[in-house]
Amino acid sequence: VLNWRLAFAPVEVARYVVAHEAAHLRHMDHSSKFWSTVAALVPHHERSRAWLRSHGQSLYRQRF
């Protein structure tokens, strides 16, 4: 289940989160194989991961 607040994130960040969760269907860890799978799905996933680290908490302050 994805958090509804992801709708407020940039589209590329949302794609990364979906790819991250999809990669867990194949690898239930954060091994190098897992990250290779994520990279195959979202080639520049590092940028989105960095965005989440920097701005992820701001998604919880969103109001609609």
C-alpha atoms as one frame of an Amber mdcrd trajectory, in Angstrom:
protein
   0.000   0.000   0.000   1.389   3.391  -0.973   0.891   6.453   1.178  -1.574
   8.936  -0.360   0.838  11.790   0.396   3.016  10.522  -2.415   0.593  12.368
  -4.712   2.250  15.600  -3.538   5.750  14.452  -4.489   7.292  15.136  -7.892
   6.248  12.550 -10.484   9.765  11.127 -10.808   9.879  10.584  -7.030   6.550
   8.754  -7.114   7.862   6.575  -9.959  10.941   5.780  -7.890   8.846   4.758
  -4.870   6.679   2.483  -7.018   9.800   0.951  -8.617  11.357   0.520  -5.164
   8.309  -1.368  -3.927   8.099  -3.424  -7.141  11.758  -4.419  -6.734  10.838
  -5.815  -3.306   8.620  -8.349  -5.079  11.819  -9.902  -6.406  14.268  -9.089
  -3.602  12.946  -8.738  -0.053  15.988  -6.801   1.108  18.187  -3.884   0.096
  20.967  -5.976  -1.410  23.009  -5.020  -4.461  20.649  -7.171  -6.562  17.716
  -5.170  -5.225  19.361  -1.845  -6.134  20.264  -3.202  -9.581  16.599  -3.990
 -10.117  15.593  -0.492  -9.004  18.217   1.019 -11.329  16.871  -1.027 -14.237
  13.383   0.347 -13.574  14.413   3.947 -12.782  17.904   4.719 -14.133  18.394
   7.943 -12.122  16.817   6.732  -8.897  19.556   8.318  -6.765  18.107  11.793
  -7.390  14.652  10.737  -6.243  16.070   8.957  -3.222  17.993  12.101  -2.294
  14.834  14.201  -2.759  12.955  11.948  -0.355  15.720  12.216   2.228  15.671
  16.004   1.977  11.960  16.671   1.506  10.067  13.529   2.488   8.963  14.899
   5.859   7.364  17.869   4.105   4.859  15.482   2.511   3.358  14.942   5.961
   2.637  18.666   6.286   0.531  18.744   3.106  -3.086  19.708   3.501  -5.828
  19.316   0.953
